[in-house]
CSV table of C-alpha atoms in Angstrom, one decimal:
chain,number,residue,atom,x,y,z
V,1,UNK,CA,118.0,121.7,87.6
V,2,UNK,CA,116.4,120.7,90.7
V,3,UNK,CA,113.2,118.7,89.4
V,4,UNK,CA,109.8,118.3,91.6
V,5,UNK,CA,105.9,117.8,90.2
V,6,UNK,CA,104.8,121.4,90.3
V,7,UNK,CA,108.5,123.5,90.4
V,8,UNK,CA,111.6,123.4,88.8
V,9,UNK,CA,114.7,125.2,90.6
V,10,UNK,CA,117.5,126.0,87.8
V,11,UNK,CA,121.2,127.4,89.3
V,12,UNK,CA,123.6,128.7,86.1
V,13,UNK,CA,127.2,128.6,86.7
V,14,UNK,CA,129.9,129.6,84.6
V,15,UNK,CA,132.6,127.6,83.2
V,16,UNK,CA,135.1,128.5,86.0
V,17,UNK,CA,132.5,127.9,88.6
V,18,UNK,CA,130.8,131.1,89.6
V,19,UNK,CA,127.5,130.9,90.8
V,20,UNK,CA,125.3,133.7,88.6
V,21,UNK,CA,121.9,133.0,89.6
V,22,UNK,CA,119.4,130.6,91.2
V,23,UNK,CA,115.4,130.6,90.3
V,24,UNK,CA,112.2,128.5,90.5
V,25,UNK,CA,109.7,128.2,87.9
V,26,UNK,CA,106.5,126.7,87.4
V,27,UNK,CA,107.0,122.8,86.1
V,28,UNK,CA,105.0,123.6,82.6
V,29,UNK,CA,105.3,124.4,78.9
V,30,UNK,CA,105.3,128.0,79.8
V,31,UNK,CA,107.5,127.6,82.8
V,32,UNK,CA,110.3,125.3,80.9
V,33,UNK,CA,110.6,128.9,78.3
V,34,UNK,CA,110.8,131.4,81.1
V,35,UNK,CA,113.8,128.9,82.7
V,36,UNK,CA,115.6,129.2,79.5
V,37,UNK,CA,114.7,132.9,78.7
V,38,UNK,CA,116.3,133.4,82.3
V,39,UNK,CA,119.2,131.2,82.0
V,40,UNK,CA,119.9,132.7,78.5
V,41,UNK,CA,120.2,136.8,80.1
V,42,UNK,CA,123.1,135.6,82.1
V,43,UNK,CA,125.1,133.6,79.4
V,44,UNK,CA,125.2,131.3,76.5
V,45,UNK,CA,123.5,128.0,78.3
V,46,UNK,CA,125.8,125.5,76.3
V,47,UNK,CA,124.9,122.2,79.0
V,48,UNK,CA,122.0,121.8,81.3
V,49,UNK,CA,121.9,119.1,84.1
V,50,UNK,CA,118.5,117.9,85.1
V,51,UNK,CA,117.8,115.7,87.6
V,52,UNK,CA,114.7,113.2,87.1
V,53,UNK,CA,115.1,113.0,83.4
V,54,UNK,CA,112.8,110.0,83.5
V,55,UNK,CA,110.1,111.5,85.9
V,56,UNK,CA,109.4,114.9,87.0
V,57,UNK,CA,112.0,116.3,84.9
V,58,UNK,CA,111.4,114.2,81.7
V,59,UNK,CA,109.2,117.7,79.8
V,60,UNK,CA,111.8,120.2,80.6
V,61,UNK,CA,114.7,117.9,79.4
V,62,UNK,CA,112.8,117.4,76.0
V,63,UNK,CA,112.2,121.5,75.8
V,64,UNK,CA,115.7,121.8,76.2
V,65,UNK,CA,117.1,119.1,73.9
V,66,UNK,CA,114.4,120.9,71.2
V,67,UNK,CA,116.1,124.3,71.5
V,68,UNK,CA,119.6,122.9,71.1
V,69,UNK,CA,120.8,122.4,74.8
V,70,UNK,CA,123.1,119.5,75.2
V,71,UNK,CA,121.3,117.5,78.6
V,72,UNK,CA,122.9,116.0,81.1
V,73,UNK,CA,121.4,113.3,83.3
V,74,UNK,CA,122.2,114.0,87.4
V,75,UNK,CA,121.5,111.6,89.9
V,76,UNK,CA,119.6,112.8,92.9
V,77,UNK,CA,121.0,113.0,96.0
V,78,UNK,CA,120.0,111.0,98.4
V,79,UNK,CA,117.1,112.3,100.3
V,80,UNK,CA,118.3,111.4,104.0
V,81,UNK,CA,121.4,112.9,103.3
V,82,UNK,CA,119.8,115.8,102.5
V,83,UNK,CA,117.4,116.0,105.3
V,84,UNK,CA,120.5,115.9,107.5
V,85,UNK,CA,122.2,118.7,105.9
V,86,UNK,CA,119.5,121.1,105.4
V,87,UNK,CA,120.7,121.5,102.1
V,88,UNK,CA,117.7,123.4,99.6
V,89,UNK,CA,116.5,123.0,96.5
V,90,UNK,CA,118.6,125.7,95.2
V,91,UNK,CA,121.6,124.2,96.5
V,92,UNK,CA,120.5,120.7,94.9
V,93,UNK,CA,120.2,122.9,91.4
V,94,UNK,CA,123.5,123.9,91.7
V,95,UNK,CA,125.2,120.7,92.9
V,96,UNK,CA,123.7,119.2,89.3
V,97,UNK,CA,125.0,122.3,87.5
V,98,UNK,CA,128.7,121.5,89.1
V,99,UNK,CA,128.5,117.9,88.8
V,100,UNK,CA,128.3,119.0,84.9
V,101,UNK,CA,130.6,121.4,85.0
V,102,UNK,CA,133.0,119.1,87.1
V,103,UNK,CA,132.4,115.7,84.9
V,104,UNK,CA,130.9,113.5,87.4
V,105,UNK,CA,127.7,113.7,85.5
V,106,UNK,CA,128.0,113.2,81.8
V,107,UNK,CA,125.1,110.2,80.7
V,108,UNK,CA,122.7,111.8,78.1
V,109,UNK,CA,118.7,111.4,79.2
V,110,UNK,CA,116.5,108.6,77.3
V,111,UNK,CA,115.0,110.5,74.5
V,112,UNK,CA,111.4,109.2,75.9
V,113,UNK,CA,109.7,110.4,72.3
V,114,UNK,CA,110.2,107.0,70.4
V,115,UNK,CA,109.1,103.6,69.9
V,116,UNK,CA,110.5,102.3,72.9
V,117,UNK,CA,108.9,105.1,75.4
V,118,UNK,CA,105.4,103.8,73.6
V,119,UNK,CA,106.8,100.2,74.5
V,120,UNK,CA,107.3,101.3,78.3
V,121,UNK,CA,104.4,102.9,78.7
V,122,UNK,CA,102.3,100.4,77.4
V,123,UNK,CA,104.2,97.4,79.2
V,124,UNK,CA,103.5,99.3,82.3
V,125,UNK,CA,99.7,99.2,81.7
V,126,UNK,CA,99.9,95.3,80.6
V,127,UNK,CA,101.6,94.4,83.6
V,128,UNK,CA,99.0,96.1,85.9
V,129,UNK,CA,96.0,94.7,84.0
V,130,UNK,CA,97.6,91.3,84.7
V,131,UNK,CA,98.1,91.6,88.0
V,132,UNK,CA,95.1,93.3,88.5
V,133,UNK,CA,93.8,89.6,86.5
V,134,UNK,CA,95.3,87.5,88.4
V,135,UNK,CA,94.3,89.6,91.9
V,136,UNK,CA,90.4,89.1,90.5
V,137,UNK,CA,91.1,85.2,89.7
V,138,UNK,CA,92.2,84.8,93.4
V,139,UNK,CA,89.4,86.8,94.8
V,140,UNK,CA,86.8,84.6,92.5
V,141,UNK,CA,88.0,80.9,93.8
V,142,UNK,CA,88.2,82.4,97.6
V,143,UNK,CA,84.7,83.7,97.6
V,144,UNK,CA,83.7,80.1,96.0
V,145,UNK,CA,84.9,78.2,99.2
V,146,UNK,CA,82.8,79.5,101.0
V,147,UNK,CA,79.8,80.1,98.8
V,148,UNK,CA,76.3,78.4,99.5
V,149,UNK,CA,76.8,74.1,98.3
V,150,UNK,CA,74.4,74.4,95.8
V,151,UNK,CA,76.2,77.2,94.0
V,152,UNK,CA,80.0,75.8,94.9
V,153,UNK,CA,78.9,72.2,93.6
V,154,UNK,CA,77.6,73.1,90.4
V,155,UNK,CA,81.0,75.3,89.6
V,156,UNK,CA,83.0,72.5,90.6
V,157,UNK,CA,85.6,70.8,88.5
V,158,UNK,CA,85.2,73.6,86.1
V,159,UNK,CA,88.3,74.8,84.2
V,160,UNK,CA,89.1,78.4,84.0
V,161,UNK,CA,87.8,80.1,81.0
V,162,UNK,CA,84.4,77.6,81.5
V,163,UNK,CA,84.2,78.6,85.2
V,164,UNK,CA,84.4,82.6,84.2
V,165,UNK,CA,82.0,82.0,81.6
V,166,UNK,CA,79.5,80.1,84.4
V,167,UNK,CA,80.1,82.9,86.5
V,168,UNK,CA,79.4,85.9,84.6
V,169,UNK,CA,76.1,84.0,83.5
V,170,UNK,CA,75.2,84.4,86.8
V,171,UNK,CA,72.1,86.3,87.6
V,172,UNK,CA,73.4,89.8,90.1
V,173,UNK,CA,70.1,89.6,92.0
V,174,UNK,CA,70.3,86.1,93.2
V,175,UNK,CA,72.4,87.1,95.8
V,176,UNK,CA,75.5,89.0,97.1
V,177,UNK,CA,77.5,86.2,96.2
V,178,UNK,CA,75.9,85.8,92.8
V,179,UNK,CA,76.7,89.6,92.3
V,180,UNK,CA,80.5,89.4,93.4
V,181,UNK,CA,81.1,86.7,91.4
V,182,UNK,CA,79.0,87.4,88.4
V,183,UNK,CA,81.2,91.1,88.6
V,184,UNK,CA,84.6,89.4,89.0
V,185,UNK,CA,84.2,87.2,86.3
V,186,UNK,CA,83.5,90.3,84.0
V,187,UNK,CA,87.1,92.0,85.2
V,188,UNK,CA,88.5,89.2,84.3
V,189,UNK,CA,87.2,88.8,80.8
V,190,UNK,CA,87.7,92.5,80.4
V,191,UNK,CA,91.4,92.4,81.8
V,192,UNK,CA,91.8,89.3,80.0
V,193,UNK,CA,90.7,91.7,76.8
V,194,UNK,CA,93.2,94.5,78.0
V,195,UNK,CA,96.2,92.2,78.1
V,196,UNK,CA,95.7,90.0,74.7
V,197,UNK,CA,95.6,94.0,73.1
V,198,UNK,CA,98.3,95.2,74.9
V,199,UNK,CA,100.2,92.2,74.0
V,200,UNK,CA,99.9,92.5,70.1
V,201,UNK,CA,100.7,95.9,70.6
V,202,UNK,CA,103.6,95.6,72.1
V,203,UNK,CA,104.8,92.8,69.6
V,204,UNK,CA,103.8,95.2,66.7
V,205,UNK,CA,106.2,98.0,68.1
V,206,UNK,CA,109.1,95.4,68.7
V,207,UNK,CA,108.6,93.5,65.2
V,208,UNK,CA,108.8,97.0,63.3
V,209,UNK,CA,111.5,98.8,65.5
V,210,UNK,CA,113.9,95.9,66.4
V,211,UNK,CA,112.9,92.1,64.9
V,212,UNK,CA,116.4,90.9,65.3
V,213,UNK,CA,115.4,91.0,69.0
V,214,UNK,CA,113.0,88.7,68.9
V,215,UNK,CA,114.9,85.9,66.8
V,216,UNK,CA,117.2,85.7,69.8
V,217,UNK,CA,115.9,81.8,71.8
V,218,UNK,CA,114.1,82.5,74.8
V,219,UNK,CA,113.0,86.4,73.5
V,220,UNK,CA,109.2,87.3,73.7
V,221,UNK,CA,107.8,90.5,73.1
V,222,UNK,CA,107.5,91.4,77.0
V,223,UNK,CA,111.3,90.3,77.5
V,224,UNK,CA,112.0,92.7,74.2
V,225,UNK,CA,110.4,95.7,75.7
V,226,UNK,CA,112.0,95.2,79.1
V,227,UNK,CA,115.5,94.8,77.3
V,228,UNK,CA,114.8,97.9,74.7
V,229,UNK,CA,113.3,99.9,77.5
V,230,UNK,CA,116.1,99.5,79.5
V,231,UNK,CA,118.6,100.7,76.6
V,232,UNK,CA,116.2,103.5,75.7
V,233,UNK,CA,115.3,105.1,72.6
V,234,UNK,CA,118.9,106.6,72.0
V,235,UNK,CA,120.7,103.4,72.7
V,236,UNK,CA,123.0,103.9,69.6
V,237,UNK,CA,126.2,104.7,70.1
């Protein structure tokens, strides 16, 4: 299967390598069912090579696995080479099928439906919150450099927590600078709270799923989440 955001293209080949047909289907739950029904009418479906099992093909891979089909992860072709050779999605789908048939693709996709997937999505959101918080802090401090002297001097020398609290308490109606600092301080506070909540949630899931990992020197919740995400939910031999 050559997978895309809105449409998946499927190709069916026999164990002897004969192409039985190609067809495109919508990338929806209904489309997944139609794809499998179509393929099953052409013969007994034993294995499915799916491109992009971690992105556009994730839903299809889960559907096929739930139906008892062995799903094999297939690497996407190089897009530049694909354009030069004028290949189509149907050709890519056929190539995915032949990669499985020829043994070039053998990896099982990550299941993406267990605690490790929970860690992955939470870590994505936490990393975003941390980046945005850092950006907001830098913006607040940059504004202070050019702020009116009286305001700048009243906030000089404060630690970060005290600075953010003081800025959050500024009257946003006093001036545009007051309003900007006020809003940035509240944004920093909100993002800090999000980061704390997500860190605790990540630690809780890691502790429940793989507590021995947290016992290793230098491995905290974030590092553990990264390691477990790389391994996947189905990392056992």
